[in-house]
Coordinates of C-alpha atoms in Angstrom, one line a residue:
M1 CA 116.7 59.8 79.2
L2 CA 116.1 63.1 81.0
T3 CA 119.1 65.4 81.5
P4 CA 119.3 67.2 84.9
S5 CA 118.1 70.3 83.4
R6 CA 115.1 68.8 81.7
L7 CA 114.3 66.8 85.0
R8 CA 114.1 70.1 86.9
W9 CA 111.7 71.5 84.4
V10 CA 109.6 68.4 84.4
S11 CA 109.6 68.0 88.1
L12 CA 108.8 71.7 88.7
L13 CA 106.0 71.4 86.1
L14 CA 104.4 68.5 88.0
L15 CA 104.9 70.0 91.4
T16 CA 103.3 73.3 90.3
L17 CA 100.3 71.6 88.9
L18 CA 99.9 69.6 91.9
I19 CA 100.2 72.3 94.5
R20 CA 98.4 75.0 92.6
G21 CA 95.7 72.5 91.5
L22 CA 95.0 71.3 95.1
V23 CA 94.7 75.0 96.3
L24 CA 92.4 75.9 93.4
Y25 CA 90.4 72.6 94.1
F26 CA 90.0 73.2 97.9
M27 CA 89.2 76.9 97.5
F28 CA 87.1 76.5 94.4
G29 CA 84.1 78.2 96.1
K30 CA 86.0 81.5 96.4
L31 CA 86.0 81.9 92.6
A32 CA 82.3 82.6 92.8
D33 CA 82.8 85.9 94.8
D34 CA 83.4 89.1 92.9
P35 CA 85.0 91.4 95.4
D36 CA 86.2 94.0 92.9
G37 CA 83.4 93.7 90.1
Y38 CA 85.7 92.1 87.5
R39 CA 83.2 89.2 87.1
E40 CA 80.4 91.7 86.1
L41 CA 82.6 93.6 83.7
A42 CA 83.7 90.3 82.0
E43 CA 80.1 89.0 81.6
N44 CA 78.9 92.4 80.3
L45 CA 81.7 92.6 77.8
A46 CA 81.0 89.2 76.5
R47 CA 77.2 89.6 76.3
E48 CA 76.8 93.1 75.3
G49 CA 80.2 94.0 73.9
V50 CA 80.4 97.0 76.5
Y51 CA 83.0 97.3 79.0
G52 CA 80.8 98.6 81.9
Y53 CA 78.7 98.0 84.8
G54 CA 75.0 97.0 84.9
Q55 CA 72.6 94.1 85.0
P56 CA 71.3 92.0 82.1
G57 CA 68.4 94.0 80.4
D58 CA 69.8 97.3 81.8
D59 CA 71.6 100.0 79.9
I60 CA 75.2 99.0 80.5
Q61 CA 77.3 102.2 81.4
P62 CA 80.9 102.3 79.9
T63 CA 83.5 102.7 82.6
A64 CA 87.2 103.0 83.1
Y65 CA 87.0 102.4 86.8
R66 CA 88.9 99.2 86.6
P67 CA 91.9 98.2 84.4
V68 CA 90.8 96.5 81.3
L69 CA 93.0 93.5 80.7
Y70 CA 92.0 91.1 83.5
P71 CA 88.2 91.5 82.6
L72 CA 89.1 91.1 78.9
L73 CA 90.8 87.8 79.6
L74 CA 88.0 86.8 81.9
S75 CA 85.5 87.5 79.0
T76 CA 86.8 84.5 77.3
A77 CA 85.8 82.2 80.2
V78 CA 82.1 83.3 79.9
D79 CA 79.8 80.3 78.9
A80 CA 76.9 80.0 76.5
K81 CA 74.6 81.3 79.4
W82 CA 76.6 84.6 79.7
Q83 CA 78.0 83.6 83.0
L84 CA 81.5 83.2 84.0
S85 CA 82.6 79.6 84.0
L86 CA 84.4 79.0 87.3
W87 CA 86.1 75.9 85.8
R88 CA 87.5 77.9 82.8
V89 CA 88.7 80.6 85.4
T90 CA 90.4 77.7 87.3
L91 CA 92.2 76.5 84.3
M92 CA 93.2 80.0 83.2
H93 CA 94.7 80.7 86.7
L94 CA 96.4 77.4 86.8
A95 CA 98.0 78.1 83.4
L96 CA 99.1 81.6 84.6
G97 CA 100.5 80.2 87.7
V98 CA 102.5 77.5 86.0
G99 CA 103.7 80.0 83.4
T100 CA 104.8 82.3 86.3
V101 CA 106.9 79.5 88.0
L102 CA 108.4 78.3 84.7
L103 CA 109.4 81.7 83.7
T104 CA 111.1 82.4 87.2
L105 CA 113.0 79.2 86.6
N106 CA 114.3 80.2 83.2
L107 CA 114.9 83.8 84.3
G108 CA 117.1 82.5 87.2
E109 CA 119.1 80.4 84.7
R110 CA 119.5 83.6 82.5
L111 CA 120.7 85.5 85.7
K112 CA 123.2 82.7 86.2
L113 CA 121.8 81.4 89.5
G114 CA 122.5 77.9 88.4
G115 CA 120.6 75.1 90.3
W116 CA 119.4 77.8 92.7
S117 CA 117.0 78.9 90.0
Y118 CA 115.0 75.9 90.9
F119 CA 114.8 77.0 94.5
A120 CA 113.6 80.6 93.4
A121 CA 110.9 78.9 91.3
L122 CA 109.9 76.6 94.2
L123 CA 109.5 79.8 96.4
V124 CA 107.1 81.3 93.8
C125 CA 105.2 78.1 93.4
C126 CA 104.6 77.9 97.2
D127 CA 104.3 81.6 97.9
P128 CA 101.3 82.1 100.3
I129 CA 99.9 85.4 98.7
L130 CA 100.2 83.9 95.2
L131 CA 98.5 80.7 96.2
N132 CA 95.6 82.5 98.1
Q133 CA 95.1 85.1 95.2
S134 CA 95.0 82.3 92.6
A135 CA 91.7 81.2 94.0
L136 CA 90.1 84.6 93.7
V137 CA 88.8 86.6 90.8
M138 CA 91.3 89.4 91.2
T139 CA 94.3 90.7 89.2
E140 CA 97.2 89.4 91.2
T141 CA 97.6 86.2 89.3
L142 CA 97.8 87.9 85.9
A143 CA 99.7 90.8 87.2
T144 CA 102.5 88.4 88.6
F145 CA 102.7 86.5 85.4
L146 CA 103.1 89.6 83.4
A147 CA 105.7 91.1 85.8
V148 CA 107.8 87.9 85.3
L149 CA 107.2 88.0 81.5
S150 CA 108.4 91.6 81.4
L151 CA 111.4 90.8 83.4
W152 CA 112.3 87.9 81.2
C153 CA 111.9 90.1 78.0
L154 CA 114.1 92.8 79.5
T155 CA 116.7 90.2 80.3
R156 CA 116.6 88.9 76.9
L157 CA 117.0 92.5 75.6
T158 CA 119.9 92.9 77.8
Q159 CA 121.5 89.6 76.5
F160 CA 120.5 90.3 72.8
P161 CA 120.3 94.0 72.3
E162 CA 118.1 94.1 69.2
W163 CA 115.3 96.3 68.4
W164 CA 112.7 93.6 68.1
N165 CA 113.6 92.4 71.7
A166 CA 113.0 95.9 72.9
L167 CA 109.7 96.0 71.1
M168 CA 108.7 92.7 72.6
A169 CA 109.7 94.0 76.1
G170 CA 107.6 97.0 75.6
G171 CA 104.6 95.0 74.7
A172 CA 105.0 92.9 77.8
L173 CA 105.3 96.2 79.9
G174 CA 102.3 97.6 78.2
L175 CA 100.2 94.5 78.9
S176 CA 101.4 94.9 82.7
A177 CA 100.1 98.4 82.9
L178 CA 96.8 97.5 81.3
C179 CA 96.5 94.9 84.1
R180 CA 97.5 97.2 86.9
P181 CA 98.3 100.9 86.4
T182 CA 101.1 100.7 89.1
F183 CA 103.4 99.3 86.4
L184 CA 103.0 102.5 84.2
P185 CA 106.0 104.4 85.8
W186 CA 108.2 101.3 85.3
I187 CA 107.9 101.8 81.6
G188 CA 109.4 105.2 81.7
L189 CA 112.2 104.2 84.2
V190 CA 113.2 101.4 82.0
A191 CA 113.3 103.6 79.0
I192 CA 115.5 106.1 80.8
A193 CA 117.8 103.3 82.0
L194 CA 118.1 101.9 78.4
M195 CA 119.3 105.3 77.3
L196 CA 121.8 105.9 80.1
L197 CA 123.1 102.4 80.9
A198 CA 122.9 100.1 77.9
K199 CA 126.3 98.9 76.7
V200 CA 125.8 99.7 73.0
S201 CA 126.1 103.0 70.9
W202 CA 123.9 106.0 71.7
S203 CA 122.1 105.5 68.3
R204 CA 121.2 102.0 69.3
R205 CA 120.2 103.0 72.8
A206 CA 117.8 105.6 71.2
V207 CA 116.4 102.9 68.8
H208 CA 115.9 100.4 71.7
A209 CA 114.2 103.1 73.9
T210 CA 111.9 104.0 71.1
A211 CA 111.1 100.5 70.2
L212 CA 110.3 99.7 73.9
I213 CA 107.9 102.8 74.2
A214 CA 106.4 101.8 70.9
G215 CA 105.8 98.2 72.0
A216 CA 104.1 99.5 75.1
C217 CA 102.0 102.1 73.3
L218 CA 100.8 99.4 70.9
F219 CA 98.6 98.0 73.8
L220 CA 98.1 101.2 75.8
L221 CA 97.0 103.6 73.1
P222 CA 93.8 101.6 72.2
W223 CA 92.6 101.9 75.8
G224 CA 93.4 105.5 76.0
I225 CA 91.5 106.2 72.7
R226 CA 88.7 104.1 73.9
N227 CA 88.4 106.2 77.1
R228 CA 88.4 109.3 75.0
V229 CA 85.6 108.1 72.9
E230 CA 83.4 106.7 75.6
L231 CA 84.1 109.0 78.6
G232 CA 85.5 112.2 76.9
K233 CA 89.0 112.0 78.3
F234 CA 92.3 110.4 77.1
M235 CA 93.5 108.0 79.9
L236 CA 96.0 105.3 79.9
T237 CA 95.0 104.3 83.5
T238 CA 91.7 104.3 85.3
T239 CA 89.2 106.4 87.2
H240 CA 90.0 104.2 90.3
G241 CA 93.0 106.3 91.2
G242 CA 91.1 109.0 93.1
Y243 CA 89.3 106.4 95.3
T244 CA 92.5 104.4 96.2
F245 CA 94.3 107.7 96.8
Y246 CA 91.5 109.0 99.0
L247 CA 91.1 105.8 101.0
G248 CA 94.5 106.2 102.6
N249 CA 94.7 110.0 102.5
C250 CA 91.6 111.3 104.1
H251 CA 90.9 112.8 107.6
E252 CA 88.8 109.6 108.5
F253 CA 91.7 107.3 107.8
F254 CA 94.2 109.6 109.8
V255 CA 91.8 109.5 112.8
H256 CA 91.6 105.6 112.3
L257 CA 95.4 105.2 112.4
T258 CA 95.9 107.6 115.4
A259 CA 93.3 105.5 117.3
G260 CA 95.5 102.4 116.8
K261 CA 93.0 100.3 114.8
S262 CA 93.9 97.8 112.1
L263 CA 93.0 98.0 108.4
E264 CA 90.6 95.2 108.9
T265 CA 88.4 97.4 110.8
Y266 CA 88.5 100.5 108.5
D267 CA 85.1 100.8 106.9
S268 CA 85.9 102.6 103.6
L269 CA 82.3 103.2 102.7
E270 CA 81.6 104.8 106.1
A271 CA 84.7 107.1 105.7
L272 CA 83.5 108.1 102.2
I273 CA 80.1 109.0 103.6
M274 CA 81.5 111.0 106.4
S275 CA 84.1 112.7 104.2
T276 CA 81.1 113.7 101.8
I277 CA 79.2 115.1 104.8
R278 CA 82.1 117.1 106.1
A279 CA 83.0 118.5 102.6
N280 CA 79.4 119.5 101.8
S281 CA 79.1 121.2 105.2
S282 CA 82.1 123.2 104.6
G283 CA 81.1 124.2 101.1
N284 CA 84.5 123.2 99.7
I285 CA 83.6 120.2 97.5
F286 CA 80.8 118.0 96.6
I287 CA 81.4 114.3 96.1
V288 CA 78.7 113.2 93.6
S289 CA 77.8 109.9 91.8
G290 CA 77.1 109.3 88.3
D291 CA 80.2 110.9 86.6
E292 CA 83.1 108.8 87.4
L293 CA 85.5 111.3 86.0
L294 CA 84.3 114.1 88.2
V295 CA 84.1 111.7 91.2
D296 CA 87.8 110.7 90.6
H297 CA 88.8 114.4 90.3
Q298 CA 86.8 115.3 93.5
L299 CA 88.2 112.5 95.5
Y300 CA 91.8 113.6 94.7
Q301 CA 91.0 117.1 95.7
Q302 CA 89.3 116.2 98.9
S303 CA 92.5 114.1 99.7
F304 CA 94.7 117.0 98.8
Q305 CA 92.9 119.3 101.1
D306 CA 92.9 116.8 104.1
I307 CA 96.8 116.3 103.5
H308 CA 97.2 120.1 103.5
E309 CA 95.4 120.4 106.9
E310 CA 97.2 117.4 108.5
P311 CA 100.7 117.0 106.9
H312 CA 102.1 115.2 109.9
L313 CA 99.5 112.5 109.8
F314 CA 99.9 112.2 106.1
A315 CA 103.7 111.4 106.6
Y316 CA 102.7 108.9 109.3
A317 CA 100.2 107.3 106.9
C318 CA 102.8 107.0 104.2
L319 CA 105.2 105.1 106.5
Y320 CA 102.3 103.0 107.6
R321 CA 101.4 102.0 104.0
L322 CA 105.1 101.1 103.3
Y323 CA 105.0 98.8 106.3
Q324 CA 101.8 97.2 105.3
L325 CA 103.2 96.6 101.8
I326 CA 106.2 94.5 103.2
N327 CA 104.5 93.3 106.4
P328 CA 105.2 89.5 106.7
L329 CA 102.2 88.8 109.0
P330 CA 98.7 88.8 107.5
H331 CA 96.0 90.9 109.1
P332 CA 93.9 89.2 111.9
P333 CA 90.1 89.1 111.2
A334 CA 88.1 92.0 112.4
K335 CA 87.1 91.9 116.0
E336 CA 83.5 92.4 114.9
L337 CA 83.6 88.9 113.4
G338 CA 84.4 87.3 116.8
P339 CA 87.5 85.8 118.2
E340 CA 90.2 84.4 115.8
S341 CA 90.3 80.6 115.6
V342 CA 93.4 78.8 116.7
P343 CA 93.9 77.1 113.2
R344 CA 93.7 80.5 111.5
K345 CA 96.1 82.2 114.0
L346 CA 98.5 79.4 113.5
L347 CA 98.2 79.8 109.7
R348 CA 99.0 83.4 110.0
N349 CA 102.0 82.8 112.0
V350 CA 103.3 80.2 109.5
V351 CA 102.9 82.6 106.7
A352 CA 104.8 85.3 108.7
A353 CA 107.7 82.8 109.3
W354 CA 107.7 81.9 105.6
Y355 CA 108.1 85.7 104.6
V356 CA 110.6 86.3 107.4
A357 CA 112.8 83.5 106.0
V358 CA 112.4 84.8 102.5
Y359 CA 113.2 88.3 103.5
L360 CA 116.4 87.3 105.3
L361 CA 117.6 85.3 102.4
A362 CA 116.7 88.3 100.2
I363 CA 118.9 90.5 102.4
L364 CA 121.8 88.2 101.9
G365 CA 121.1 88.3 98.2
C366 CA 121.2 92.2 98.3
I367 CA 124.6 91.9 99.9
R368 CA 125.9 89.5 97.2
L369 CA 124.3 91.4 94.3
R370 CA 124.9 95.0 95.5
K371 CA 127.1 95.9 92.5
D372 CA 125.0 93.9 90.1
F373 CA 121.9 95.9 91.1
R374 CA 123.3 99.0 89.5
S375 CA 123.2 97.6 85.8
P376 CA 120.9 95.4 83.8
P377 CA 119.5 92.8 83.9
W378 CA 119.2 92.9 87.7
L379 CA 118.5 96.7 87.5
W380 CA 115.2 95.9 85.8
G381 CA 113.9 94.1 89.0
V382 CA 115.3 96.8 91.2
L383 CA 113.3 99.4 89.2
L384 CA 110.0 97.4 89.4
V385 CA 110.5 97.4 93.3
F386 CA 111.1 101.0 93.5
T387 CA 108.1 101.7 91.3
F388 CA 105.8 99.7 93.7
L389 CA 107.3 101.2 96.7
A390 CA 106.9 104.7 95.5
I391 CA 103.3 104.2 94.3
H392 CA 102.1 102.4 97.3
T393 CA 103.7 105.0 99.6
F394 CA 100.8 107.2 98.6
Y395 CA 98.0 104.9 97.3
W396 CA 96.0 102.4 99.3
T397 CA 98.1 99.4 100.3
N398 CA 97.9 95.8 101.8
L399 CA 100.2 92.9 101.6
R400 CA 98.5 91.4 98.5
M401 CA 99.6 94.4 96.5
R402 CA 103.3 93.1 96.6
A403 CA 102.2 89.8 94.7
P404 CA 103.9 90.9 91.4
L405 CA 107.2 91.6 93.3
M406 CA 107.5 88.1 94.8
P407 CA 109.2 86.3 91.9
F408 CA 111.9 88.9 91.7
I409 CA 112.3 88.7 95.5
A410 CA 112.5 85.1 95.3
L411 CA 115.3 85.4 92.8
V412 CA 117.2 87.7 95.0
A413 CA 116.5 85.2 97.9
A414 CA 118.0 82.4 95.7
A415 CA 121.0 84.6 95.3
G416 CA 121.2 84.9 99.1
S417 CA 121.0 81.1 99.4
L418 CA 123.9 80.8 96.9
H419 CA 125.8 83.3 99.0
V420 CA 125.5 81.0 102.0
A421 CA 126.0 77.8 100.2
E422 CA 129.1 78.6 98.4
P423 CA 131.4 79.0 101.5
L424 CA 129.9 75.7 102.9
A425 CA 130.6 73.9 99.7
H426 CA 134.0 75.2 99.5
A427 CA 134.6 74.1 103.1
S428 CA 133.4 70.8 102.4
L429 CA 135.6 70.3 99.5
L430 CA 138.6 71.4 101.3
R431 CA 137.8 68.8 104.0
R432 CA 137.4 66.0 101.4
K433 CA 140.9 66.9 100.0
K434 CA 142.4 66.7 103.4
L435 CA 140.9 63.3 104.0
K436 CA 142.2 62.0 100.7
A437 CA 145.7 63.4 101.5
C438 CA 145.8 61.5 104.7

């Protein structure tokens, strides 16, 4: 016979398989798209053993433009014809989604949310961003799983402060940074917090922080060494940073914002071309192709120059990026694509209503947990949110970038629900006692 706890786990597993499975089934065709080039990287890695871009028969050029972990995982889904199997990707994303939801449930139980842990897991199961991104060959599904796994490992370290738990947590954090470089500063913040706030002796704090960094380096160092060998520079991140920094910090983007236009109408390729022409005509910098390290450096330099010339617009762009990161309302389609259909507009507003409700519950959760946020294990999630907010204040941002934060926000929202439910339950109990007394 199933206990209530096991019943929650089984019902959540079946519900997640149903919801995530249906979304993947109806959006199956989208997996054939390759908007960020991950499919090409995975197929080349499986076929040629080279992490780089190029067509079959060409000389594949090694790259560090995209983070390595997701294409490495995708390469295991390449079939005998050296093509990415969409069904294998479907099963992979389904497994990652199920793992994310179940880890959220267990994490909520470890954070003493009781039955409301189930509510947090349900929020993650049905989250619109996570559902949409699960049907795309992009990093959000893996990044979200690794974020929850890291939080789970860090919570376990808080509960059982042993060096091997710190090593395991560091490994999860290292994998997260290999999936998305945004996680990298989180490792440093966690290590500092371990030294300053852990409730153990100073010697054990040093051991735990060292083990955490060692666990992260176990996965990060091979990527850095590979980049030194293949590209001539030791890098733990990617050569994509210059481009993502440039996109939101160039004169062309500042003009776009001041004209009151939406992100959907911003043509990044056109902006890059115009910026190149402007830079070449001034003789300050030349954006070239071929050497991605040089391009990465030059795009940073071009952005810094534009920021220096228009600091007020840079400040406005920073605030705009923060707003876009937390914006509950998805962007409408570009006007060039024609008028928005009624069903699509309705769907966007339903999504917005969902996130407004989650945010309101999360605000209540912040009120309830305001003291708990100052120390582990809740502090680990606070540092994760702070890291994403800080990074995306300056780098290119849209609402899908917050996907890895949603499980923690769901846990805070569950705490907010508990904050509302407890007084109601207490009042109900008092009424029953009065009725019995009568």
